[in-house]
PDB file of C-alpha atoms in Angstrom:
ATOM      1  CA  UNK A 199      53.921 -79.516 -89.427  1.00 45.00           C
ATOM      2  CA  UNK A 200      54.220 -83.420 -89.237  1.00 54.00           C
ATOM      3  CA  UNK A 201      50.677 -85.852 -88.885  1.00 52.00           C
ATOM      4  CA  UNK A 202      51.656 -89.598 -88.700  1.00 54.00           C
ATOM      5  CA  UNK A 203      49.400 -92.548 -88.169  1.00 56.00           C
ATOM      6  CA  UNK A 204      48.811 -96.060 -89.871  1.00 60.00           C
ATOM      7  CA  UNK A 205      45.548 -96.021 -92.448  1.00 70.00           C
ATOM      8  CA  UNK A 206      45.674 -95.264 -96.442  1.00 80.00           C
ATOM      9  CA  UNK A 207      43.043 -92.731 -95.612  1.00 86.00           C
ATOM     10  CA  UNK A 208      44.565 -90.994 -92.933  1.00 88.00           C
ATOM     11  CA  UNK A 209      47.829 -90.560 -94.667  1.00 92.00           C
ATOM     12  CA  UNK A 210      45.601 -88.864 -97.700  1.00 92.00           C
ATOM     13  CA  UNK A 211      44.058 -86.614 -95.148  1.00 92.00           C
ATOM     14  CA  UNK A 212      47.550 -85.669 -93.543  1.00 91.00           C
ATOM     15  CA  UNK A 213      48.618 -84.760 -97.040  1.00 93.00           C
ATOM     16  CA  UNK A 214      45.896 -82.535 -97.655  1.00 93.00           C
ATOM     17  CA  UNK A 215      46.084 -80.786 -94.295  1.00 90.00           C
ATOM     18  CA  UNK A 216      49.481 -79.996 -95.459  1.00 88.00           C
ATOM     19  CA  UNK A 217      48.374 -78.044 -98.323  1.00 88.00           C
ATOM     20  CA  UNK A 218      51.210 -78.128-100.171  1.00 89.00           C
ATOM     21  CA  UNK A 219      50.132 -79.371-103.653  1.00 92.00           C
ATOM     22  CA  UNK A 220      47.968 -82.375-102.155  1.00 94.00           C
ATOM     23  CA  UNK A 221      46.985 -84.054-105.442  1.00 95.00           C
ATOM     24  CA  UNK A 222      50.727 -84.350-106.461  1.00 95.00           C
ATOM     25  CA  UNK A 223      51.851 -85.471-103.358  1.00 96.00           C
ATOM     26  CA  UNK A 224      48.800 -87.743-103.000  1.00 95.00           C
ATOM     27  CA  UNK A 225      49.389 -89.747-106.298  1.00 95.00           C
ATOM     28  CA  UNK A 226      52.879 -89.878-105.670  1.00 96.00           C
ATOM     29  CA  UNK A 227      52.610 -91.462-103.013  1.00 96.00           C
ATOM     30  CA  UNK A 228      49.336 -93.959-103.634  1.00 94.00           C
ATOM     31  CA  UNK A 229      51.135 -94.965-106.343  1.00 95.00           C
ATOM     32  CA  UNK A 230      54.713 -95.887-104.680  1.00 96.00           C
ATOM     33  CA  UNK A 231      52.636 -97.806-101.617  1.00 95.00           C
ATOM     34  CA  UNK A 232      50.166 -99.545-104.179  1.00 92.00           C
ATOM     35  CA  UNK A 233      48.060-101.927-102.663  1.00 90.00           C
ATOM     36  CA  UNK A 234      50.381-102.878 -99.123  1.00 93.00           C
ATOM     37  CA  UNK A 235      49.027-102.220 -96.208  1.00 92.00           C
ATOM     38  CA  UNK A 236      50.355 -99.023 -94.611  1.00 93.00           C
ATOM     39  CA  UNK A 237      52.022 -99.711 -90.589  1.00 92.00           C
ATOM     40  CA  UNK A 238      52.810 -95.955 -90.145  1.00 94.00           C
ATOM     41  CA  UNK A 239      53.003 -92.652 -92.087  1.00 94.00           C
ATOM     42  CA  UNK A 240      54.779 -89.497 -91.052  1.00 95.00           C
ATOM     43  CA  UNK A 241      53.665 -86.134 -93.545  1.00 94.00           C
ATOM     44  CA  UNK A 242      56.508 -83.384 -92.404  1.00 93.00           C
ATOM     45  CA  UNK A 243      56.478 -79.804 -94.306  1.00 89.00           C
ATOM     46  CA  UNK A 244      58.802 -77.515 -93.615  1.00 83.00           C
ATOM     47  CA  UNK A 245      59.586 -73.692 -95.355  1.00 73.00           C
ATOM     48  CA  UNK A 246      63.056 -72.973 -96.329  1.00 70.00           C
ATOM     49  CA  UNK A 247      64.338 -68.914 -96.866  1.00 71.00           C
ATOM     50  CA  UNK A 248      66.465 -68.878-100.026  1.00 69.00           C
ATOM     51  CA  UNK A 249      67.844 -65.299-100.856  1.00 70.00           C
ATOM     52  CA  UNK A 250      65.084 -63.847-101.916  1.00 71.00           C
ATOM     53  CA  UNK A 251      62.276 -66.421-101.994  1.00 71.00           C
ATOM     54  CA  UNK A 252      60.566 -68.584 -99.726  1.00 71.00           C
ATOM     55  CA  UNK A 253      60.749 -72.731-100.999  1.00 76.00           C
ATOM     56  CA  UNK A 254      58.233 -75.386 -99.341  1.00 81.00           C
ATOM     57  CA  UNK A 255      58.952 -78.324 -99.179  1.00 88.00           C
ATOM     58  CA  UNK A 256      57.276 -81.592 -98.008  1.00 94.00           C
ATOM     59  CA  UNK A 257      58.530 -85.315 -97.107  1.00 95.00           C
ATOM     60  CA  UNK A 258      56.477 -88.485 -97.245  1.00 96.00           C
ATOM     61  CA  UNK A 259      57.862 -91.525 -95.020  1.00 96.00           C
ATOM     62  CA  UNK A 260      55.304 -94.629 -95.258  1.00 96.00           C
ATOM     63  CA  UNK A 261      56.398 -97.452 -93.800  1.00 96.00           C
ATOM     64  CA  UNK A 262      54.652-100.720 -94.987  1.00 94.00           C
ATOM     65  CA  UNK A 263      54.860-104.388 -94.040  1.00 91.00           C
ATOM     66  CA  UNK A 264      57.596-105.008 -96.543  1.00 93.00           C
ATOM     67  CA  UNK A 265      59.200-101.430 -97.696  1.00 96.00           C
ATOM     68  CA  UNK A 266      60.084 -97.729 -96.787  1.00 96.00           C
ATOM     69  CA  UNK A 267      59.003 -95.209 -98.820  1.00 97.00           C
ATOM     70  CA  UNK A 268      60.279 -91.727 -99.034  1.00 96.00           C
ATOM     71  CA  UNK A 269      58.542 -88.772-100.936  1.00 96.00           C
ATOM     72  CA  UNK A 270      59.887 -85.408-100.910  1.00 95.00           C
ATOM     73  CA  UNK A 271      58.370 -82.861-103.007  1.00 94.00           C
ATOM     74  CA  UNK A 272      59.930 -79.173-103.960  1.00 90.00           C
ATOM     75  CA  UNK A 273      58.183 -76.407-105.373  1.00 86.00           C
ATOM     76  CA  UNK A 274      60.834 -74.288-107.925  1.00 81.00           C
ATOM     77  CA  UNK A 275      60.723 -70.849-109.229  1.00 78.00           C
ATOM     78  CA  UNK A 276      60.264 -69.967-113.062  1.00 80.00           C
ATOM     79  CA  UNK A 277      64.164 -70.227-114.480  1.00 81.00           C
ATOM     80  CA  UNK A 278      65.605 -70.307-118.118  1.00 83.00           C
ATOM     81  CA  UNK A 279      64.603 -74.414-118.436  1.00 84.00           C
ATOM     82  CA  UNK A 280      60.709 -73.596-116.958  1.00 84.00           C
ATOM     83  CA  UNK A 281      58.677 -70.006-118.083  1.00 88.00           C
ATOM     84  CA  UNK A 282      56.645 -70.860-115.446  1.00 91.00           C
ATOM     85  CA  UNK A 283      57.192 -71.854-111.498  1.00 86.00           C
ATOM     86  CA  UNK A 284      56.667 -75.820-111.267  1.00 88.00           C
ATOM     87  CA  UNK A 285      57.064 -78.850-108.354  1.00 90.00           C
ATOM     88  CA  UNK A 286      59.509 -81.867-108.543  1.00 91.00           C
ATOM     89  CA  UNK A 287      57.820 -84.583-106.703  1.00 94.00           C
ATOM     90  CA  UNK A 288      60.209 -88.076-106.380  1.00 95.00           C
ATOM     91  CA  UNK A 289      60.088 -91.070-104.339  1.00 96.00           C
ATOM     92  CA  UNK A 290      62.053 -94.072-103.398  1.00 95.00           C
ATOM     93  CA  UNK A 291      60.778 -97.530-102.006  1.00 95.00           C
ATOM     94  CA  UNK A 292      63.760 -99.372-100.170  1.00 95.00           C
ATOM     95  CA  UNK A 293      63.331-102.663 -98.611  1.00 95.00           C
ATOM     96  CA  UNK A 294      63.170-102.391 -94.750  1.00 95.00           C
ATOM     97  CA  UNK A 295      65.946-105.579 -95.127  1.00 93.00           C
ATOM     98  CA  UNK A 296      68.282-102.694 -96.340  1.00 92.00           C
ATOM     99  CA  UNK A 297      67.943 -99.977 -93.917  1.00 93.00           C
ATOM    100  CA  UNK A 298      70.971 -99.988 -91.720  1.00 89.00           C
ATOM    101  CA  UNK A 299      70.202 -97.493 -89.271  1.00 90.00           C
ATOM    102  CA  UNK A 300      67.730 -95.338 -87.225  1.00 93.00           C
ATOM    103  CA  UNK A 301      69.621 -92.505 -85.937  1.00 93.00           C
ATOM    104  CA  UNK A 302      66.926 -90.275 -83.280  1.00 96.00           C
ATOM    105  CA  UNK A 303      68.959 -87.184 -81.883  1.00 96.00           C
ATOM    106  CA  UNK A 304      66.472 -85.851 -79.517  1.00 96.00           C
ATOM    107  CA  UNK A 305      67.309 -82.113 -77.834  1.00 96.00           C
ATOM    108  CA  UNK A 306      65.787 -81.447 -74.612  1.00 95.00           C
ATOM    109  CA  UNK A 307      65.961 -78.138 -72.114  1.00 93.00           C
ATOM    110  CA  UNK A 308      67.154 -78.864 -68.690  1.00 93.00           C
ATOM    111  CA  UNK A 309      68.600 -82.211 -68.549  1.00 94.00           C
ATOM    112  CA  UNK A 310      69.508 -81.681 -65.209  1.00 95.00           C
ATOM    113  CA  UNK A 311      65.810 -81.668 -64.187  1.00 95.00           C
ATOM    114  CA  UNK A 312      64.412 -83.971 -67.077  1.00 94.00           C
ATOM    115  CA  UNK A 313      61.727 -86.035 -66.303  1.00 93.00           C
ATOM    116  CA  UNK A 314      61.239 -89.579 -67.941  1.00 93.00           C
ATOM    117  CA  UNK A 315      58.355 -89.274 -70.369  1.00 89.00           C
ATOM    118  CA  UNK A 316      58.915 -85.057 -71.268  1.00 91.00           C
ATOM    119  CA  UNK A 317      58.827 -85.039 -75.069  1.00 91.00           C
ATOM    120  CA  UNK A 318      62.415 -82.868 -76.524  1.00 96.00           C
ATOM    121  CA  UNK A 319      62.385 -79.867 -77.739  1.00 96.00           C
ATOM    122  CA  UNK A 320      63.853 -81.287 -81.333  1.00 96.00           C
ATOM    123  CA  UNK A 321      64.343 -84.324 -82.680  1.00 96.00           C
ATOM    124  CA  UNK A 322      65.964 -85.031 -86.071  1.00 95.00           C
ATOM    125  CA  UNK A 323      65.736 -88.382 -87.389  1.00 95.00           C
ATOM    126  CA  UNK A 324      68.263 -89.585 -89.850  1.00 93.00           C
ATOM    127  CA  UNK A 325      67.829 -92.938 -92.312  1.00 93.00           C
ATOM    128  CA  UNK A 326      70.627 -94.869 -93.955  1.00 90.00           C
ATOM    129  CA  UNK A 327      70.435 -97.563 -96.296  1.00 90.00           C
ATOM    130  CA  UNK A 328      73.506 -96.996 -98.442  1.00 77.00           C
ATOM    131  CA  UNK A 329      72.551 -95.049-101.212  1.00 63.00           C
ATOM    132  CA  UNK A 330      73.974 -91.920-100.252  1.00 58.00           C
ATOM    133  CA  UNK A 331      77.110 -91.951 -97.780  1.00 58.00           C
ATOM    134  CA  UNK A 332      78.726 -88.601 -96.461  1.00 59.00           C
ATOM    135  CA  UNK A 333      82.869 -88.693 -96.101  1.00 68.00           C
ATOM    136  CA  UNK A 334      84.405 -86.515 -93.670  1.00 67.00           C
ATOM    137  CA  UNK A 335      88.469 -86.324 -94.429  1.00 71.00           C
ATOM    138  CA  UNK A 336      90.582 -84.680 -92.740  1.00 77.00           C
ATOM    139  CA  UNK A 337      94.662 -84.974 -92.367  1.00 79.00           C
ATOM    140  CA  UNK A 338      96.150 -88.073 -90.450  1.00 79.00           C
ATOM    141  CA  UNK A 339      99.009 -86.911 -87.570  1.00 80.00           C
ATOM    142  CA  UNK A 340     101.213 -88.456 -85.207  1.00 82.00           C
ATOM    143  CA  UNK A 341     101.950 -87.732 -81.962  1.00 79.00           C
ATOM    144  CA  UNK A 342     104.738 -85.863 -82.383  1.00 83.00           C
ATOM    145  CA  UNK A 343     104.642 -82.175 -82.627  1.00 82.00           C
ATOM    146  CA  UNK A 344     107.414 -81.824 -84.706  1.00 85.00           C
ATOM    147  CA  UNK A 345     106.535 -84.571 -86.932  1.00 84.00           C
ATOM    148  CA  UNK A 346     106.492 -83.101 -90.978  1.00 82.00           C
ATOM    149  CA  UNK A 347     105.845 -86.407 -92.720  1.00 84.00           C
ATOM    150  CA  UNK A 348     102.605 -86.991 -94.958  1.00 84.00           C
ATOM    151  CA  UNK A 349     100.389 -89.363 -92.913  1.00 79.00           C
ATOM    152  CA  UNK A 350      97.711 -89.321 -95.266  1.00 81.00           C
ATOM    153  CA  UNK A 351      94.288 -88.782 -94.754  1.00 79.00           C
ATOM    154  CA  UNK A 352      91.935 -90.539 -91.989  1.00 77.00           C
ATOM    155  CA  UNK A 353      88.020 -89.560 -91.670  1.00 72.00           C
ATOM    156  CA  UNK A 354      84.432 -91.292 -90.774  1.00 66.00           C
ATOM    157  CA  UNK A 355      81.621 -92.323 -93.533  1.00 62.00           C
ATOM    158  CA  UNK A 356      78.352 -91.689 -92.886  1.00 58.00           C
ATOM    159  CA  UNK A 357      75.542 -93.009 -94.349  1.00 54.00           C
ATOM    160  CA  UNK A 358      73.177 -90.065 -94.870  1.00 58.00           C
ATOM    161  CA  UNK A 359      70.035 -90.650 -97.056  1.00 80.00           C
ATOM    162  CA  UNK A 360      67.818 -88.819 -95.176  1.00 89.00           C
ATOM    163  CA  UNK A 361      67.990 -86.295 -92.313  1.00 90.00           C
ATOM    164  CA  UNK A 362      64.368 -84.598 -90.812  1.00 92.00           C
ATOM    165  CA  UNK A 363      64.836 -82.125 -88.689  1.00 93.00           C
ATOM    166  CA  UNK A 364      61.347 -81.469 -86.669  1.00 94.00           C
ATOM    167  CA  UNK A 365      61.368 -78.966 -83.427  1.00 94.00           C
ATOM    168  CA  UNK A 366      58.395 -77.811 -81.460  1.00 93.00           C
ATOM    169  CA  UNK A 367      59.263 -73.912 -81.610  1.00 92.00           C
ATOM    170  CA  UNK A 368      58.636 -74.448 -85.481  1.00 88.00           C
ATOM    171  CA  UNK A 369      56.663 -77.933 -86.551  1.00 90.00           C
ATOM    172  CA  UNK A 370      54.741 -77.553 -82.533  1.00 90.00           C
ATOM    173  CA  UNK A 371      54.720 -80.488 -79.823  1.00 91.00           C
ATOM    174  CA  UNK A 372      52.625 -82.821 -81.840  1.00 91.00           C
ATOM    175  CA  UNK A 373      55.116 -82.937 -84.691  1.00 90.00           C
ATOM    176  CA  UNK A 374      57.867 -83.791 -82.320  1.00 93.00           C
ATOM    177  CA  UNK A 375      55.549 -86.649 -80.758  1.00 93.00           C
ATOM    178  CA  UNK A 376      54.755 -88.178 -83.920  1.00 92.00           C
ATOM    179  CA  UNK A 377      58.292 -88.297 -85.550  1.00 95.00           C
ATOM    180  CA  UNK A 378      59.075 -89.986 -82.315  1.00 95.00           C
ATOM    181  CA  UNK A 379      56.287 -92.614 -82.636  1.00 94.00           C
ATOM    182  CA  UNK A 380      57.410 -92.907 -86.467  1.00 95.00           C
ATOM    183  CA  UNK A 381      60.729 -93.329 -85.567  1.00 96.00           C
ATOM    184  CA  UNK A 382      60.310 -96.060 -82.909  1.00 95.00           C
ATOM    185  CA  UNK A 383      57.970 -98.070 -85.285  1.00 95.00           C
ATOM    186  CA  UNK A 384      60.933 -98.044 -88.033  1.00 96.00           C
ATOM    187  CA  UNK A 385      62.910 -99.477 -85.901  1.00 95.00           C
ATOM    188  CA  UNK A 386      61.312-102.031 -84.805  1.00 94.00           C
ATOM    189  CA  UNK A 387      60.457-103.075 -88.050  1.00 94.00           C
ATOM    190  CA  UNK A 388      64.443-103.285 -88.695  1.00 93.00           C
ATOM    191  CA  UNK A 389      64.621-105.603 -85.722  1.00 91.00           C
ATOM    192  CA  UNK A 390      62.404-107.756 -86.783  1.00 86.00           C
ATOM    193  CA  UNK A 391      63.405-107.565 -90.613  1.00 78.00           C
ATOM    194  CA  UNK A 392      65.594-110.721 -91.707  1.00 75.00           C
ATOM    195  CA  UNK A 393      68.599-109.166 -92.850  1.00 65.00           C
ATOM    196  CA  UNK A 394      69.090-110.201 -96.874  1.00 56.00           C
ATOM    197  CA  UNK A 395      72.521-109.163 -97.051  1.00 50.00           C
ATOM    198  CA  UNK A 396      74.239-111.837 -94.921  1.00 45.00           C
TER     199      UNK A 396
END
């Protein structure tokens, strides 16, 4: 399930449609945004199977003139630190100066008969701005097969702070639509950010 759109009061009612603790996630939230003016919202929920149990779990992305906020809430089981089950909610406000990439992976059926304008199937959206970076190593080789010397290591960093996965067989067609439209409104607000670290 994902809701976007661009008012303080329709974000609150997108939380509570979610149903997933909506007073928690609500004053998170309010109070991470304070008074700014909110340019677009995106509410996505999503149910994970672990072993046994079944987690929920629900991110907040509110982008406002100056900042991008990110709520994610998680619901935990009773365990030897909690007698009873409880919910971690966090957030983080980054400048939008600091984000340093959009990346929309959209998955579509057919591509040999898309048409322009057909939303994807999936689309996962993924957020850097440099506080979390993935590094993939792996061993560095020359071209010759019978080569045994150490070349070291060689690999890719990826900045990876936050990756939604939304797809219409499980979130619907809406949800898809609307990370799209949240998507494309981050980044144009990028664009037009003046970039603070130069």
């Amino acid at each position: 399930m994902a809701k976007t759109g661009t008012t303080t009061q329709g974000l609150r009612t997108a939380i509570e449609r979610s149903g997933y603790y909506p007073a928690l996630v609500a004053e998170a939230v309010e109070a991470a945004v304070g008074g700014e003016a909110i340019g677009s919202y995106l509410v996505h929920q999503e149910t994970t199977f672990d072993a046994n149990e079944v987690r929920r779990h629900v991110t907040v992305l509110v982008l406002t003139g100056n900042r991008f906020i990110v709520s994610h809430t998680d619901e935990q089981a009773a365990d030897s630190t909690s007698p009873a089950p409880y919910a971690t909610t966090s957030t983080e406000s980054v400048k939008i100066d600091r984000i340093s990439s959009v990346v929309v992976s959209r998955v579509v059926s057919h591509p040999e008969s898309y048409t322009p304008g057909t939303p994807p199937r999936e689309v996962v959206l993924t957020i850097g701005w440099g506080a979390v970076s993935r590094i993939d190593l792996e061993p560095a080789a020359c071209g010759d097969p019978n080569c045994e010397a150490d070349h070291g290591y060689t690999g890719n960093t990826t900045a990876d702070d936050l990756s939604l996965r939304v797809s219409e067989a499980g979130d619907g067609p809406d949800a898809v639509s609307q990370t799209l439209a949240f998507a494309q409104a981050l980044s144009e607000a990028t664009a037009a950010a003046p970039d603070s670290r130069r």
